[in-house]
PDB file of C-alpha atoms in Angstrom:
ATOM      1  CA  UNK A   1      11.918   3.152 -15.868  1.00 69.00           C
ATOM      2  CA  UNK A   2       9.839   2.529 -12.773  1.00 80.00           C
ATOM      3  CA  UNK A   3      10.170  -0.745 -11.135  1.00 91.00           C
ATOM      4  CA  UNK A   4       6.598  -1.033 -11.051  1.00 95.00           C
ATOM      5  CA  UNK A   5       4.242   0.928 -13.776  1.00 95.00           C
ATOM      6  CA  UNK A   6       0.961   1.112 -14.102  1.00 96.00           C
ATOM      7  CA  UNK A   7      -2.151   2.751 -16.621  1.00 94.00           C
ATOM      8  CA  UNK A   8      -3.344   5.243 -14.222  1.00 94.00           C
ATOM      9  CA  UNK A   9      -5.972   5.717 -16.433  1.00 93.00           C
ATOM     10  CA  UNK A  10      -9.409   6.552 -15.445  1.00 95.00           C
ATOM     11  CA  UNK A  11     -10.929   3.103 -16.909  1.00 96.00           C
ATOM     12  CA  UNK A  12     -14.573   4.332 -17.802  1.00 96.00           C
ATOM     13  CA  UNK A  13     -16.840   1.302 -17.698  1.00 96.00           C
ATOM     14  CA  UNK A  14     -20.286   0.836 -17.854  1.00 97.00           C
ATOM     15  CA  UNK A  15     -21.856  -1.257 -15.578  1.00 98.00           C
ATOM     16  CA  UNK A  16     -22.029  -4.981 -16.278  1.00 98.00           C
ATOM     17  CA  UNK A  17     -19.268  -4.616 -18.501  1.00 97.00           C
ATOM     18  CA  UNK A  18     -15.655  -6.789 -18.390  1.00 97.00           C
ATOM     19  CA  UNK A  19     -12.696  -4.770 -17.819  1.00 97.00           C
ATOM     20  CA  UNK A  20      -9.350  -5.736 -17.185  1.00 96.00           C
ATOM     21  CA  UNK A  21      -5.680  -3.988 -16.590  1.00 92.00           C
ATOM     22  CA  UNK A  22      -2.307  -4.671 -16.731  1.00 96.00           C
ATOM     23  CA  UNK A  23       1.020  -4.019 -14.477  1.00 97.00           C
ATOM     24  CA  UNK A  24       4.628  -4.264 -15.526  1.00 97.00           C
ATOM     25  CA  UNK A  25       7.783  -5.273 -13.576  1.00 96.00           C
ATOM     26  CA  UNK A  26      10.825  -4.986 -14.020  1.00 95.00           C
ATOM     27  CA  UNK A  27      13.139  -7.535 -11.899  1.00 94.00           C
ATOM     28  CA  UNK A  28      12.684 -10.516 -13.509  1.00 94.00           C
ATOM     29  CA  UNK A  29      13.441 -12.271 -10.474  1.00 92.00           C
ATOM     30  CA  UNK A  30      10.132 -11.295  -8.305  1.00 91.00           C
ATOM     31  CA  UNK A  31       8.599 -13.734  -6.892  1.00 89.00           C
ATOM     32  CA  UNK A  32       5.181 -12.422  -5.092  1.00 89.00           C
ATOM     33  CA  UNK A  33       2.613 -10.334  -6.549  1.00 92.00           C
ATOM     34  CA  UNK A  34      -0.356  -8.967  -5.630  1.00 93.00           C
ATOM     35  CA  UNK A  35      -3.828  -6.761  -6.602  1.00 96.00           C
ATOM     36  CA  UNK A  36      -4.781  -4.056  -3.823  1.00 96.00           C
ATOM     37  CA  UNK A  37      -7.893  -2.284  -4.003  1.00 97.00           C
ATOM     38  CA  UNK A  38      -7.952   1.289  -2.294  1.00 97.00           C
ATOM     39  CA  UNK A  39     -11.340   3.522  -2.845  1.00 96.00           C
ATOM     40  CA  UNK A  40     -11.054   7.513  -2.668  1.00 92.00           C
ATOM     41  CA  UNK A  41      -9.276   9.116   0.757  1.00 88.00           C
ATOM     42  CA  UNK A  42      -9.362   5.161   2.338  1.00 94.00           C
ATOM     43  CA  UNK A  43      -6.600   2.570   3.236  1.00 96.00           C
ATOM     44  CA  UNK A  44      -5.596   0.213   0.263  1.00 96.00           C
ATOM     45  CA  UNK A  45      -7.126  -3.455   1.358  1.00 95.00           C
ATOM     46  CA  UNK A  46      -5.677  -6.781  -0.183  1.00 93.00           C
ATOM     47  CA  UNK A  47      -7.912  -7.892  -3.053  1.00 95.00           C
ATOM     48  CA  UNK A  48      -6.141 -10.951  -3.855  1.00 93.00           C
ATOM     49  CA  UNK A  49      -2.729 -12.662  -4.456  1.00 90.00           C
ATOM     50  CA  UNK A  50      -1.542 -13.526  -8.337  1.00 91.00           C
ATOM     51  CA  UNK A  51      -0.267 -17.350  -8.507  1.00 84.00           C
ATOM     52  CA  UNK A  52       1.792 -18.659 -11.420  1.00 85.00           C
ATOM     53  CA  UNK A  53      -1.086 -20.633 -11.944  1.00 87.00           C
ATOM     54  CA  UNK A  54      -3.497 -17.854 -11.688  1.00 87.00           C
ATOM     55  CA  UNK A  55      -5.788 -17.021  -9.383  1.00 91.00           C
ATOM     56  CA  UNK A  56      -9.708 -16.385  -9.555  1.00 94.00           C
ATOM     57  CA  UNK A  57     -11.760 -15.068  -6.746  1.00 94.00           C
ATOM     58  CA  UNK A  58     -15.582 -14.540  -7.786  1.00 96.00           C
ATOM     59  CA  UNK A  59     -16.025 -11.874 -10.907  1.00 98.00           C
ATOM     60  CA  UNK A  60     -11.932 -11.385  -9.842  1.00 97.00           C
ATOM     61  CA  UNK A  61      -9.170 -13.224 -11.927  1.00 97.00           C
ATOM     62  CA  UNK A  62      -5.741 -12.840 -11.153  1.00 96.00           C
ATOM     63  CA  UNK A  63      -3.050 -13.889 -14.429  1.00 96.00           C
ATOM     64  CA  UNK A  64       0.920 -13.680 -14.061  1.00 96.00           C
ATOM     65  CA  UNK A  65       2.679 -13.332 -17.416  1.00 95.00           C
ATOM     66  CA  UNK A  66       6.534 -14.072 -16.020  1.00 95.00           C
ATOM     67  CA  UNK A  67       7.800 -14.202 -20.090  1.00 95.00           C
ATOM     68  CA  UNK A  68       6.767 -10.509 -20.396  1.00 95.00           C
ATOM     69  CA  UNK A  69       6.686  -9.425 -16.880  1.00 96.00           C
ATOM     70  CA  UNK A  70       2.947  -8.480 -16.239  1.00 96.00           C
ATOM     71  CA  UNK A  71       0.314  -9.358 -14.142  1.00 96.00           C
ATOM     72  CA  UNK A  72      -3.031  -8.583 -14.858  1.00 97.00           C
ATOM     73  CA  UNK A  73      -6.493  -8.311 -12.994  1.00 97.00           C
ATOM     74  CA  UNK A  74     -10.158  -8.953 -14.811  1.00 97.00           C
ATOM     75  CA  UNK A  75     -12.841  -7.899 -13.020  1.00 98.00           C
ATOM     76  CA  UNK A  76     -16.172  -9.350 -15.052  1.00 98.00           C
ATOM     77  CA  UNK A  77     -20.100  -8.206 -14.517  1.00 98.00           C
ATOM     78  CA  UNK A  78     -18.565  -4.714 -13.064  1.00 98.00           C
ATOM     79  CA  UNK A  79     -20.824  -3.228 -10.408  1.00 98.00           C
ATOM     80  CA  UNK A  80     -20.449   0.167  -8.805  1.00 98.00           C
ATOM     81  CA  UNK A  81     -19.195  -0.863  -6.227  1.00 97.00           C
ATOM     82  CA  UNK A  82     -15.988  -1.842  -7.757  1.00 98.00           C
ATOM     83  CA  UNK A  83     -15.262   1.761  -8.892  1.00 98.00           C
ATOM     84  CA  UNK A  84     -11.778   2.582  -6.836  1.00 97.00           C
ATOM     85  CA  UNK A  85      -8.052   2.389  -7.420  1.00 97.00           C
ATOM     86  CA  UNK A  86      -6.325  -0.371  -8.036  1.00 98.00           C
ATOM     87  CA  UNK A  87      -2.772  -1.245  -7.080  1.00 97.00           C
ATOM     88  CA  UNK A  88      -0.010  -3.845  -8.265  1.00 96.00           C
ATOM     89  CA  UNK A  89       2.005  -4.984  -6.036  1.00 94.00           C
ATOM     90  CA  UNK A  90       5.464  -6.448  -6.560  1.00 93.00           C
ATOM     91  CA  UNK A  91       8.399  -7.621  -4.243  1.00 89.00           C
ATOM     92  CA  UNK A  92      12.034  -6.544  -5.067  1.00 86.00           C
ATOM     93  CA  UNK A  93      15.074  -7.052  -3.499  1.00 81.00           C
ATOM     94  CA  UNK A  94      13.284  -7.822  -0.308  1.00 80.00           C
ATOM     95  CA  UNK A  95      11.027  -5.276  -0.267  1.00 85.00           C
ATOM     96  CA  UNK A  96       7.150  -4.476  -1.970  1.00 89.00           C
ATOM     97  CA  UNK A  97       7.085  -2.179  -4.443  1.00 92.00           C
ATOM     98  CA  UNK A  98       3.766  -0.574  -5.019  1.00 95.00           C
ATOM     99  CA  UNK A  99       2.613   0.718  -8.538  1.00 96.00           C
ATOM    100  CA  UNK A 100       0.850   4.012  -8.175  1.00 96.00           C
ATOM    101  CA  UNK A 101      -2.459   2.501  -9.629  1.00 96.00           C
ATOM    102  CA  UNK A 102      -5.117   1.819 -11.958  1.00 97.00           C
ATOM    103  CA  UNK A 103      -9.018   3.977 -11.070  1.00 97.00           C
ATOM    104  CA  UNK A 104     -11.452   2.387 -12.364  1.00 97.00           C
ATOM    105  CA  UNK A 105     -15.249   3.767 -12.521  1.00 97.00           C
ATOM    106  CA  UNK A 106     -17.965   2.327 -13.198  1.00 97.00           C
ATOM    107  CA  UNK A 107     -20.935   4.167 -14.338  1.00 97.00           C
ATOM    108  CA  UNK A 108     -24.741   3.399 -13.945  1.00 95.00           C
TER     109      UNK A 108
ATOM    110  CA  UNK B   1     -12.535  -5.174  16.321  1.00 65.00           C
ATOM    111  CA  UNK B   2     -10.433  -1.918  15.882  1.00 79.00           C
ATOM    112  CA  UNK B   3      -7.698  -3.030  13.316  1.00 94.00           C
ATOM    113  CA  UNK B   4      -4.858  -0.804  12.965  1.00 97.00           C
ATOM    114  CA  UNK B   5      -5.339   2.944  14.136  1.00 97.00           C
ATOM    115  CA  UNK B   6      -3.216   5.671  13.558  1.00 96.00           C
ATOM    116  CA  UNK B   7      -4.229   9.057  14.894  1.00 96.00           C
ATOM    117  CA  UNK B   8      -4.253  11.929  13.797  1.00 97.00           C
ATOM    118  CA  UNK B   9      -6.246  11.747  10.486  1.00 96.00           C
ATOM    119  CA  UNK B  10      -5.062  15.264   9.809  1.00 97.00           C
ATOM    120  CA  UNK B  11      -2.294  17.673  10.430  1.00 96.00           C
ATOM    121  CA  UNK B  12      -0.617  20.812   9.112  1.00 97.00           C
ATOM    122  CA  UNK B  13       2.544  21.789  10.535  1.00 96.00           C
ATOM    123  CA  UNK B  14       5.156  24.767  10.009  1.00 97.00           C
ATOM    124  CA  UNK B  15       8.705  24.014   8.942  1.00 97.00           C
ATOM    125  CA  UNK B  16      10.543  22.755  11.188  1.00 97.00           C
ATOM    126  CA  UNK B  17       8.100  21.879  13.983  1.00 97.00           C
ATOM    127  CA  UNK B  18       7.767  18.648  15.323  1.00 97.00           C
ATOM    128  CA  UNK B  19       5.757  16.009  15.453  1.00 97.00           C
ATOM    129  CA  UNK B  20       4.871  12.030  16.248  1.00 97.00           C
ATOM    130  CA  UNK B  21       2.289   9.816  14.102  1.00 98.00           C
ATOM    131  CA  UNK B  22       1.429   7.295  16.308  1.00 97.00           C
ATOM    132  CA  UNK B  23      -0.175   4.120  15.510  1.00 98.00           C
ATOM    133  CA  UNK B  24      -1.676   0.668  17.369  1.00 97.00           C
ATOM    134  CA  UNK B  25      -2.957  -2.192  16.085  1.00 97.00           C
ATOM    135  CA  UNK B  26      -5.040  -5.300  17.901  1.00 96.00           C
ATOM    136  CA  UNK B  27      -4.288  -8.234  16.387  1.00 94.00           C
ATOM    137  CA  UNK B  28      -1.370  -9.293  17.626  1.00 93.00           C
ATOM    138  CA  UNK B  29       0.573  -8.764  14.671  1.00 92.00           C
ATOM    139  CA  UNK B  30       4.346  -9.247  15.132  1.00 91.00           C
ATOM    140  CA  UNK B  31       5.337  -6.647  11.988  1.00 91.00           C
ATOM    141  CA  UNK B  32       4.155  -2.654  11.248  1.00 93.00           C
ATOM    142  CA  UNK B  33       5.361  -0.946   8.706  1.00 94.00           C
ATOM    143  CA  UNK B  34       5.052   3.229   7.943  1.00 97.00           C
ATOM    144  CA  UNK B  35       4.415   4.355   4.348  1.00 97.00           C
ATOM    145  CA  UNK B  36       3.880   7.503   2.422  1.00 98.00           C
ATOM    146  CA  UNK B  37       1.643   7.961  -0.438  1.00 97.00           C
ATOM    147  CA  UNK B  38       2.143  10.764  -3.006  1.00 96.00           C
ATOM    148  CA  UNK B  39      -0.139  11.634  -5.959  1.00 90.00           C
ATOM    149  CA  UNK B  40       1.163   9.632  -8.991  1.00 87.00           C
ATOM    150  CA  UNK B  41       3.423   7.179  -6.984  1.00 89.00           C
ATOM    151  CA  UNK B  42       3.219   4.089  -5.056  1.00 91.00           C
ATOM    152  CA  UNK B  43       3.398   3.791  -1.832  1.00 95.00           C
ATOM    153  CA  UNK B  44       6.698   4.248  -0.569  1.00 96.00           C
ATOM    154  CA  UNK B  45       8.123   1.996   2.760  1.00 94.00           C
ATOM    155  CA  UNK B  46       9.538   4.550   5.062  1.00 97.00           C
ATOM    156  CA  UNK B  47      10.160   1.712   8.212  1.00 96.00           C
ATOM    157  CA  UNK B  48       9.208  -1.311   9.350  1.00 93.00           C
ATOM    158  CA  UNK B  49       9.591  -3.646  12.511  1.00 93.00           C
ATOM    159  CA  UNK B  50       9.603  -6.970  11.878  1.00 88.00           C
ATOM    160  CA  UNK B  51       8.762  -7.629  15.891  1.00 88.00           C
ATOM    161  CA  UNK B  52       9.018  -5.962  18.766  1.00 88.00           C
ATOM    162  CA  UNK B  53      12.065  -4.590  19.668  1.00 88.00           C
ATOM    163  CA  UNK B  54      13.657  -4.600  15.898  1.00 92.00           C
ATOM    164  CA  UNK B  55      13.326  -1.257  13.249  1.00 95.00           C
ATOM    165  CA  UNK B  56      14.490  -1.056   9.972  1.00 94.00           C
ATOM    166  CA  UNK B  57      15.014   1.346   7.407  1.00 95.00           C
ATOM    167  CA  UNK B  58      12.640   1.060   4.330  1.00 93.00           C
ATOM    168  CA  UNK B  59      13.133   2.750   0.665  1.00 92.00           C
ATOM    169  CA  UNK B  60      12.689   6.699   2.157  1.00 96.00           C
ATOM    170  CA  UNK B  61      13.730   6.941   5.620  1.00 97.00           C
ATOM    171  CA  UNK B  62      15.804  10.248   5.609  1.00 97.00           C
ATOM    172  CA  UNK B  63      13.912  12.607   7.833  1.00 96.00           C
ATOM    173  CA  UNK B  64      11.973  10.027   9.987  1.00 98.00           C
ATOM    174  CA  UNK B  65      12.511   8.111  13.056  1.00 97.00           C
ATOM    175  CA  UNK B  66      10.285   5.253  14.580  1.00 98.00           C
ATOM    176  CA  UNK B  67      10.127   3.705  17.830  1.00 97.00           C
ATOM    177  CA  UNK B  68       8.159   0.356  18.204  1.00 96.00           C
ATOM    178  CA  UNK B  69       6.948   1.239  21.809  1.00 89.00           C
ATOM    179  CA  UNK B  70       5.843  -2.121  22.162  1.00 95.00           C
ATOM    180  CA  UNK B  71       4.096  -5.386  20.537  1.00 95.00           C
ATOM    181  CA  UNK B  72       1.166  -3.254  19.628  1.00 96.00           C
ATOM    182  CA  UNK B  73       2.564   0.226  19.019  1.00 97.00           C
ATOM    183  CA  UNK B  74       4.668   1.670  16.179  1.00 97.00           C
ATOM    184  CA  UNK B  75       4.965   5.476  16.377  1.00 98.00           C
ATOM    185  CA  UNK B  76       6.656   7.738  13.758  1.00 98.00           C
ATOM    186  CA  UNK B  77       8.183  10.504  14.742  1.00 98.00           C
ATOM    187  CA  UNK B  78       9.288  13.557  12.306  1.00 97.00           C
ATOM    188  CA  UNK B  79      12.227  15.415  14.029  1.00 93.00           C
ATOM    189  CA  UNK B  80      12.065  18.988  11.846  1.00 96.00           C
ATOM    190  CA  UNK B  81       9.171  19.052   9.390  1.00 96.00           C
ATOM    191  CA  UNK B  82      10.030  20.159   5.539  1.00 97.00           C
ATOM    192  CA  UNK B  83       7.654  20.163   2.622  1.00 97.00           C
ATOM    193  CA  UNK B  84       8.828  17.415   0.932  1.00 97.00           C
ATOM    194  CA  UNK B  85       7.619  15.587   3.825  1.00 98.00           C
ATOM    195  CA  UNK B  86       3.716  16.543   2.814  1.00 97.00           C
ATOM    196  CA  UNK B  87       2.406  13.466   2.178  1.00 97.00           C
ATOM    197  CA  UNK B  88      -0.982  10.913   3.693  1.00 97.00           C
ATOM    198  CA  UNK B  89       0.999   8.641   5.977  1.00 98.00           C
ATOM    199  CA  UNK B  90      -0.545   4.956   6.354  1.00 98.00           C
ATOM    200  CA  UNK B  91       0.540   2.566   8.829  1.00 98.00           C
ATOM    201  CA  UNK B  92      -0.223  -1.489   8.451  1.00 95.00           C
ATOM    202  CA  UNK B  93       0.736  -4.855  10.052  1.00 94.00           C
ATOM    203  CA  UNK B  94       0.947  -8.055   9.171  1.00 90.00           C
ATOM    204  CA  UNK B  95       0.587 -11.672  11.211  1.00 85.00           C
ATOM    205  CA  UNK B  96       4.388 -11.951  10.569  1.00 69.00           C
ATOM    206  CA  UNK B  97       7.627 -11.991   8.050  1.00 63.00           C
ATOM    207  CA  UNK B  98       9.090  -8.899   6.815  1.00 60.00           C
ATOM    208  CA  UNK B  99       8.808  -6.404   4.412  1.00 60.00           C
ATOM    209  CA  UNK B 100       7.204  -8.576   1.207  1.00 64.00           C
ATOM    210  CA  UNK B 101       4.710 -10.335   3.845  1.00 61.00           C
ATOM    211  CA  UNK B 102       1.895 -10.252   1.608  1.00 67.00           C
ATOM    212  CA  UNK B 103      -0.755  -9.710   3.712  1.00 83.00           C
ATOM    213  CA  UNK B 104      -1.024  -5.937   5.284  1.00 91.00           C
ATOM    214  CA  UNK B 105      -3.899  -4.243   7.346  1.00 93.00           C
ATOM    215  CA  UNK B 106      -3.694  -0.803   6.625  1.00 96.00           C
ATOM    216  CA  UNK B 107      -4.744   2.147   9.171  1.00 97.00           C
ATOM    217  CA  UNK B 108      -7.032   5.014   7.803  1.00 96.00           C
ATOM    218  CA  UNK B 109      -3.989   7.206   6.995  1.00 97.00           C
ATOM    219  CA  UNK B 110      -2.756  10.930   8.482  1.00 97.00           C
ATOM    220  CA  UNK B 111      -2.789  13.657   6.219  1.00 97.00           C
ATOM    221  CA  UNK B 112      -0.015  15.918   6.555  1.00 97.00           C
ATOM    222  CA  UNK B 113       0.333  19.460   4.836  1.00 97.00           C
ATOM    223  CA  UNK B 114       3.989  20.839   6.191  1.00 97.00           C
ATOM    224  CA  UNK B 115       4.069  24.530   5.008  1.00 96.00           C
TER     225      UNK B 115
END
């Protein structure tokens, strides 16, 4: 089992819509976590930091499920611009372990 | 403002040829880190240098050796080139702390095709 896994998917998503996606861990004992966005051929950028309180950044929220070892990012009012590939980040024995990502795209 | 750049953006070698990523950043970043990223994986920490003068092996370092020239420069070098080494390369730096620091700049990435 991967430390890390995500739904590559594609996510389909019409524009406007509410979509949202999940990442599993597997060291129960992470403690920092984090959403990445990287868009075709370009550099992954920090989209935001997950809390155990949550976190919510605009049409971004952020949710850390510790009992079942998720985190999970809702994007809400999707625009085109948010079509890219998303990427859970998780730290493990001292080091970040990147899940190979979520693409989302949205469509017109 | 520059950021972190990392030249070149593409490369093809043969086996066993040579070569050195090299990569500079202006922020005044203490840490840099070199990753690869292969299709259907995360990326994958290769090394890092907390600050200048340390280096440390991340998860995939066979094959690779780094020099951190100086505060601003972090350079990759791969000795003999194999396949398995075809990958984009992205360097990154962070304000400070190791190799969970949470916030990383990322270069534009090198492409690499060894054949």
């Amino acid at each position: 089992r991967k430390e890390v896994e995500q739904d590559p998917g594609p996510f389909n998503v019409p524009e406007g819509a509410t979509v949202a996606f999940n990442c599993t861990y597997s060291n129960s004992a992470s403690q920092s976590f984090f959403w990445y966005r990287q868009d075709c051929r370009k550099e992954p950028k920090l989209l935001m930091s997950v809390y155990s309180s949550g976190n919510e950044d605009g049409r971004f929220t952020a949710q850390l499920n510790r009992a079942s070892q998720y985190i999970s990012l809702l994007i809400r009012d999707s625009k085109l611009s948010d079509s890219a590939t998303y990427l859970c980040v998780v730290d493990s024995n001292y080091q970040l372990i990147w899940g190979a990502g979520t693409k989302l795209i949205i469509k017109p | 403002n520059a950021g972190v750049t990392q030249t070149p953006k593409f490369q093809v070698l043969k086996t066993g040829q040579s070569m050195t990523l090299q990569c500079a950043q202006d922020m005044n970043h203490n840490s840099m880190y070199w990753y690869r990223q292969d299709p259907g994986m995360g990326l994958r920490l290769i090394y890092y240098s907390a600050s200048e003068g340390t280096t440390d092996k991340g998860e995939v370092p066979n094959g690779y050796n780094v020099s951190r020239l100086n505060k601003r420069e972090f350079s990759l070098r791969l000795e003999s080139a194999a396949p398995s080494q075809t990958s984009v390369y992205f360097c990154a730096s962070s304000e400070a702390g190791g190799p969970t620091n949470e916030k990383l700049f990322f270069g534009s990435g090198t492409q690499l095709s060894v054949l």
